[in-house]
XYZ file of C-alpha atoms in Angstrom:
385
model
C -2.607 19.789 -14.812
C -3.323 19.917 -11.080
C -0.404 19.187 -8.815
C -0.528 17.971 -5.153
C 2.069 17.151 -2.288
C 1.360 14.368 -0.732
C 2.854 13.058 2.910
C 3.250 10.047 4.724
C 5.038 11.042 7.550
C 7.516 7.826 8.273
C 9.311 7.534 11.343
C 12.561 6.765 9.828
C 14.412 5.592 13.234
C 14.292 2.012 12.413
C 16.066 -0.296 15.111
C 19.882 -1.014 14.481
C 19.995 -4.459 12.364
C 16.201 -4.238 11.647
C 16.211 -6.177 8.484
C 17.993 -9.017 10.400
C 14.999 -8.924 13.307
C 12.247 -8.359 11.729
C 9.893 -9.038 8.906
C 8.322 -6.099 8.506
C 7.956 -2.804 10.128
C 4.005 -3.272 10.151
C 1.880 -4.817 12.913
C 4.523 -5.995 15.625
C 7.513 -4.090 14.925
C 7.906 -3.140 18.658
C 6.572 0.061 19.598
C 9.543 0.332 22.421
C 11.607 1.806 18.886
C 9.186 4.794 18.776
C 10.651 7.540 20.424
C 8.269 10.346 21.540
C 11.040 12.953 21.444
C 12.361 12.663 17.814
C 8.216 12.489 16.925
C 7.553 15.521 18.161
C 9.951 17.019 16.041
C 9.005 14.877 13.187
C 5.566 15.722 12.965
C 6.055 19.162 13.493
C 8.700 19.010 10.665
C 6.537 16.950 8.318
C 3.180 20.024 9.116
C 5.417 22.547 8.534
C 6.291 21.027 5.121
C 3.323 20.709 3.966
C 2.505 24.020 4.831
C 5.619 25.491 2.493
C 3.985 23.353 -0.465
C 0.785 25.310 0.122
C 2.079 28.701 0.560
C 4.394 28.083 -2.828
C 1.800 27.043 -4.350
C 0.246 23.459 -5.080
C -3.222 23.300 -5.612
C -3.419 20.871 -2.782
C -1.961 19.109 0.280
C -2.599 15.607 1.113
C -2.630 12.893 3.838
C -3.495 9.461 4.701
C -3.965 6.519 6.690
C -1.718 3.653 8.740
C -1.691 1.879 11.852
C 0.886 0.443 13.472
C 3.609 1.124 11.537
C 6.646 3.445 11.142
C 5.826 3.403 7.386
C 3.667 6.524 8.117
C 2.848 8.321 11.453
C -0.883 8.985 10.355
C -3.535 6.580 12.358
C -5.769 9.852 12.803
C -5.531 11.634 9.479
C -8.562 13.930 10.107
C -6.506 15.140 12.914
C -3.557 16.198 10.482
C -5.828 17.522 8.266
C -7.357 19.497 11.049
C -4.004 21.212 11.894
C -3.754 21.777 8.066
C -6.554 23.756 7.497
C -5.771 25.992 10.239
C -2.532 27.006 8.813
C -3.706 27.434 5.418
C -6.498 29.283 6.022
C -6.953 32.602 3.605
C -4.928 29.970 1.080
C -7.000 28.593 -2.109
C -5.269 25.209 -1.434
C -7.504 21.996 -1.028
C -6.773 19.605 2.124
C -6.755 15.726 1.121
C -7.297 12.800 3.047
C -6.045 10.189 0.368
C -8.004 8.879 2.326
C -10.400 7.608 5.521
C -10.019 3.803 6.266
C -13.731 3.259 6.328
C -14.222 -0.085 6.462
C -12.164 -0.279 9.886
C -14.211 2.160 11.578
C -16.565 0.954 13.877
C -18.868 3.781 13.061
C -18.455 5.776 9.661
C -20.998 8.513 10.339
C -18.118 10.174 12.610
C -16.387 10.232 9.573
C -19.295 12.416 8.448
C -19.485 14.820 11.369
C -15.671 15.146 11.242
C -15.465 15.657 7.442
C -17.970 18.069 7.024
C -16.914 19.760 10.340
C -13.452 20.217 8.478
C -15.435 21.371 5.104
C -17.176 23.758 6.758
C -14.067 25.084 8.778
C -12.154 25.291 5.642
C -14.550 26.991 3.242
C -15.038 23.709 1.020
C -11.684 22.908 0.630
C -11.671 19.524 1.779
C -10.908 16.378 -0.559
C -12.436 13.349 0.935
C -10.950 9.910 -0.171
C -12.219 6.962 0.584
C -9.803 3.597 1.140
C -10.780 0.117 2.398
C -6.938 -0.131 4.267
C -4.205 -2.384 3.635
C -4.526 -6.535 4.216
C -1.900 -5.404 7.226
C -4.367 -2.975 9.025
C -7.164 -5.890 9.459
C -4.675 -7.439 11.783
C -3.568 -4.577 13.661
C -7.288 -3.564 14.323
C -8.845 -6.785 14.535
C -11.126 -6.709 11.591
C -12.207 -9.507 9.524
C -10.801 -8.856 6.252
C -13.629 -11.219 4.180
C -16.217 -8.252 5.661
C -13.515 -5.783 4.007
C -15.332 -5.028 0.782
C -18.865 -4.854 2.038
C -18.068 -2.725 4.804
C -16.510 -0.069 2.928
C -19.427 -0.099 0.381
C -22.050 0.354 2.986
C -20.174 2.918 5.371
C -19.278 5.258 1.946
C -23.360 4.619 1.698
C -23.831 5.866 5.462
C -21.593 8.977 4.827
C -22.739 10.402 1.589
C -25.963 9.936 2.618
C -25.473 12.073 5.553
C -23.632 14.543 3.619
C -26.264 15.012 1.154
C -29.582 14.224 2.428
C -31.902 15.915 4.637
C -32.165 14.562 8.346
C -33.152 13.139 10.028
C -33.476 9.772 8.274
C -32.825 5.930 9.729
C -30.031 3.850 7.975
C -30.469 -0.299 7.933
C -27.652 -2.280 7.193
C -25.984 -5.392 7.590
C -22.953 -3.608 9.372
C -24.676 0.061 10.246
C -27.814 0.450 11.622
C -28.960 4.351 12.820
C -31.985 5.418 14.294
C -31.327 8.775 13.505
C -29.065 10.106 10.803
C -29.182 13.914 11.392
C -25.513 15.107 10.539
C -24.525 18.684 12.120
C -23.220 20.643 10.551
C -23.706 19.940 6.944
C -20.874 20.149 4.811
C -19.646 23.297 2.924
C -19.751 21.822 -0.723
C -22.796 20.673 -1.959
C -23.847 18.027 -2.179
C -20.786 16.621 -0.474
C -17.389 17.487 -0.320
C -15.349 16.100 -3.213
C -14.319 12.297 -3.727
C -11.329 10.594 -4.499
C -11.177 6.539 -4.622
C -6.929 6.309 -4.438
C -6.442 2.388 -5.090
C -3.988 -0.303 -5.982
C -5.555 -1.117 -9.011
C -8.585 -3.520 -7.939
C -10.623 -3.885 -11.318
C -13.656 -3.201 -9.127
C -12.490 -0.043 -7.207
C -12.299 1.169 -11.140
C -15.473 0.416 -11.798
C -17.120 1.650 -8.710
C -14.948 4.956 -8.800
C -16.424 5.689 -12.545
C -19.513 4.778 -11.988
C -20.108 7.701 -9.540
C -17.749 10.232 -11.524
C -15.502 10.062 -8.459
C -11.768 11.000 -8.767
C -9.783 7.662 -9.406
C -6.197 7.865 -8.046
C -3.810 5.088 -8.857
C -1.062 5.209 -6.167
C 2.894 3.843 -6.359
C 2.567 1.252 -10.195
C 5.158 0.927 -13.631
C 3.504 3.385 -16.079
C 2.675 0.853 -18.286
C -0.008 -0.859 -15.428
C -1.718 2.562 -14.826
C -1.935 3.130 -18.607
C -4.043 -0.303 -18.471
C -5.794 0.689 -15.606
C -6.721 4.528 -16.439
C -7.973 2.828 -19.486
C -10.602 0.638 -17.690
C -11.884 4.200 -15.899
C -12.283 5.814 -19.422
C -14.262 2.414 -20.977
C -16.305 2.555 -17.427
C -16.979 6.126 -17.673
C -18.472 5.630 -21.101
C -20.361 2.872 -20.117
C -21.754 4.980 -17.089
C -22.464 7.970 -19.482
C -20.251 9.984 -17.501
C -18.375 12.427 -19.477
C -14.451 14.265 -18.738
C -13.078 11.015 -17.593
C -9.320 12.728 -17.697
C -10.668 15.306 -15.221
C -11.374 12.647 -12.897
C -7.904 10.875 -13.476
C -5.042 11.045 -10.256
C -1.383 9.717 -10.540
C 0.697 9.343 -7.076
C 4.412 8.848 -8.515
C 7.372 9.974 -5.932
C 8.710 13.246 -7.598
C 12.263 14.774 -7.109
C 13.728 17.936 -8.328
C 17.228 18.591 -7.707
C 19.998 20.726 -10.089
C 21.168 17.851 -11.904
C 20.301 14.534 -13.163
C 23.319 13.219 -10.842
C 22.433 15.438 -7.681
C 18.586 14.158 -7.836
C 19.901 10.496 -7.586
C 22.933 11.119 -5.198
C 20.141 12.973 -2.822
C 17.264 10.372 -3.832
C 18.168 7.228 -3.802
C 19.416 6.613 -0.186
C 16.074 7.610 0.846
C 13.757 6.131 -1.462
C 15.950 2.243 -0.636
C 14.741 3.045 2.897
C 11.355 3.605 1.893
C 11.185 1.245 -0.715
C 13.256 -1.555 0.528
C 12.757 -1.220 4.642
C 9.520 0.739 5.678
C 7.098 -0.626 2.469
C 7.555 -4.155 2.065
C 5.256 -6.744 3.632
C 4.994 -10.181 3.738
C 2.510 -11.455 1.716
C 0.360 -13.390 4.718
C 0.173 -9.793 6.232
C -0.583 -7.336 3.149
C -3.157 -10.362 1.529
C -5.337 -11.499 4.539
C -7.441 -14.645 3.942
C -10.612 -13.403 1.486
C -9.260 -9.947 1.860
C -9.742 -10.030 -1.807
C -10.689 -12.089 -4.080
C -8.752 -14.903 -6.181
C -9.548 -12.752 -9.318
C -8.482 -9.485 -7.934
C -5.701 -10.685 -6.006
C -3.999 -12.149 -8.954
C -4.880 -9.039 -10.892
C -3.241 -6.364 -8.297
C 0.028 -8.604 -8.181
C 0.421 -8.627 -11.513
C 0.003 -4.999 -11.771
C 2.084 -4.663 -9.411
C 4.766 -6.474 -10.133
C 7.256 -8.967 -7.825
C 6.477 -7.420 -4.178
C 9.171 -9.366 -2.500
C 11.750 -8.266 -5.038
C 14.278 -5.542 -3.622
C 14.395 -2.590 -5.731
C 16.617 -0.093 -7.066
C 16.966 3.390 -8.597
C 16.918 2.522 -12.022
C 13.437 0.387 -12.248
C 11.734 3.035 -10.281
C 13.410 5.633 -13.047
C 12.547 3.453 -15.772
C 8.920 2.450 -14.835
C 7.847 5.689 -14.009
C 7.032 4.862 -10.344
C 9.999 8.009 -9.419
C 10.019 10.937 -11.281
C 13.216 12.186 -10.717
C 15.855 14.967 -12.520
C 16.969 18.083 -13.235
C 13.999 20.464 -13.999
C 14.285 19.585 -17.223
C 14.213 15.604 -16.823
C 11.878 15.673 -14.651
C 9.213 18.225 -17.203
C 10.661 15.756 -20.096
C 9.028 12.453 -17.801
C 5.760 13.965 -16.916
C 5.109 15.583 -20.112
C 5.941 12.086 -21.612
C 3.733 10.280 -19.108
C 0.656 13.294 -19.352
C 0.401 11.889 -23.128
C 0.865 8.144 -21.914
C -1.682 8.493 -19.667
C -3.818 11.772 -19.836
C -4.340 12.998 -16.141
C -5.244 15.684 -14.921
C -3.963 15.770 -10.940
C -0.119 14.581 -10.204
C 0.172 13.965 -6.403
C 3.778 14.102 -6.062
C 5.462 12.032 -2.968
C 7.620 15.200 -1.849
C 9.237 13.441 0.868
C 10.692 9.994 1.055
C 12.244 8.080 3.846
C 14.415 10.131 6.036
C 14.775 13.385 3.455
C 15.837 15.804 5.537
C 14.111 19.365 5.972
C 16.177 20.898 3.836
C 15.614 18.670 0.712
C 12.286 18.210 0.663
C 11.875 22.159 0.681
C 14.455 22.132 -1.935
C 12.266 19.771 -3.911
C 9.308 22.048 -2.954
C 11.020 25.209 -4.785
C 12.132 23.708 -7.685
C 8.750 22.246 -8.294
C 6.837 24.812 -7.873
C 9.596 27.282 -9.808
C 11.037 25.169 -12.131
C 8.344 22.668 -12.937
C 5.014 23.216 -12.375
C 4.777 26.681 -14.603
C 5.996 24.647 -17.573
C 2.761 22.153 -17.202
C 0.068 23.763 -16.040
C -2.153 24.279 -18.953
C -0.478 21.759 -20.932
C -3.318 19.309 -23.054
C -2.345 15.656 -23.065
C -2.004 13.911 -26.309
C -4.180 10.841 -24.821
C -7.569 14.033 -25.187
C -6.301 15.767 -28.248
């Protein structure tokens, strides 16, 4: 088992009486309750953090995407990912963007110069993922959300193919069109720096992941959805021909470490309601554009994911798996139970939720990487035996 910390920088300042105000903290949630001061510090805070994991020693680091939102403080993550591999250079660690919004850039191939400009810097320790963006992001950017799919499909096209093919070449498509596609520098890795496809669970991000023998990371769903979803990668990988499907296998649950059972929840819980409960939810007009998906897949992701409007509490995210949370010894009892349930091989562990404060998160850092991460590391899941 590979273990990552994974980051998504909230700005936990929400406006007094927020709930009462507002619908959501996404989109128009008035920037006028960003304060520039208390960011500083918070980014700063959330590097350094990341940083700790590294030098403690998870095999990786990882970042993402969002705009216009407190929910995470990340519109640029090549630019956090660029501070990263700075400060964890002469460090085996991998840097992951989980991942690039590609279909709302207006042109992907700076996503290649940037990526492989990172790759390089780093030594080819740079995890590329690849994510279409939330239904919440087309309106914040502008985008037409029925182009959503397509657009992703053609600018991953644009930027592998710059990664991995000798330039210069021209590129026709119906959204990208280049003359000249001559990317320096070239990446480190070869052909291209590695892929991850994190997703809700579309059927056909599954499919597409496999296909490739890309990494498949299902992000924040009950245990018993990604069991039915890791399932479809393994049936697609065979279909594909492409062996190892566990190796290629990613689960994001939040994980907590604290002495006791009762500690991890008293120190938890108030955090994960104000992730959970304030700076996540969405209304469903926002997070499900008009033909941001379709019918098929939209009925399929809610189902997975269960009642989105629904408030929820400490002991469904226990129980479903979607918070790992414990003593050491819970915590090893839950993922060992889930490695045979599902039969990955990377964890990316949410180390910090809501407004955890410096302290706790590098508690939950040590005791991980102590406590926990010994115990698992060349453990074989049941689901392979």
């Amino acid at each position: 088992m590979k273990f990552y910390a994974f980051h998504f920088m909230p700005y936990p300042h929400l406006e007094d009486g927020f709930k009462d105000k507002y619908q959501s903290d996404w989109v128009s949630y008035p920037n006028r309750n960003y304060d520039p001061v208390r960011g500083h510090e918070l980014y700063n805070t959330y590097i350094d953090q990341l940083v700790y994991a590294a030098e403690m020693g998870f095999d990786g680091i990882t970042v993402n995407e969002h705009h216009q939102t407190s929910y995470g403080l990340m519109p640029s993550p090549n630019i956090v990912a660029a501070m990263l591999v700075q400060r964890t250079m002469g460090m085996p660690t991998k840097i992951g963007i989980l991942g690039n919004a590609i279909s709302l850039r207006q042109n992907p191939l700076r996503v290649a110069e940037e990526i492989a400009m990172l790759d390089v810097i780093s030594g080819g320790r740079m995890i590329s993922g690849f994510v279409r963006g939330i239904g919440a992001e087309y309106h914040s950017l502008g985008m037409n959300p029925a182009e959503s799919r397509d657009r992703f499909r053609e600018a991953h096209d644009v930027i592998v193919q710059a990664w991995s093919q000798d330039g210069p070449f021209s590129f026709e498509g119906d959204f990208f069109n280049y003359r000249y596609v001559n990317t320096w520098p070239r990446p480190f890795q070869r052909p291209h720096p590695e892929v991850w496809a994190p997703s809700t669970g579309s059927g056909e991000t599954v499919v597409w992941a496999a296909e490739r023998a890309y990494t498949y990371a299902q992000v924040f769903s009950p245990i018993s959805s990604v069991e039915k979803i890791f399932g479809e990668y393994r049936s697609a990988s065979d279909k594909f021909g492409v062996p190892d499907a566990s190796s290629r296998l990613a689960w994001a649950p939040a994980v907590y470490v604290a002495d006791s059972d009762a500690q991890a929840e008293d120190e938890f819980w108030p955090n994960a309601d104000l992730y959970f409960n304030n700076l996540f939810p969405n209304p469903l007009h926002r997070l499900f554009p008009p033909n941001y998906m379709e019918e098929q897949t939209l009925e399929r992701v809610l189902s997975l994911r269960g009642d989105l409007d629904k408030k929820t509490d400490f002991n469904t995210l226990k129980s479903n798996y979607t918070a790992i949370v414990g003593s050491p010894e819970t915590v090893i009892g839950m993922l060992e139970d889930a490695h045979d349930r599902l039969g990955f091989e990377h964890l990316v562990a949410y180390i910090h939720l809501g407004a955890l404060s410096d302290e706790l998160v590098r508690n939950n850092i040590r005791r991980m990487t102590t406590d926990v991460m010994p115990k698992l590391r060349d453990r074989k899941s049941k689901k392979d035996a």
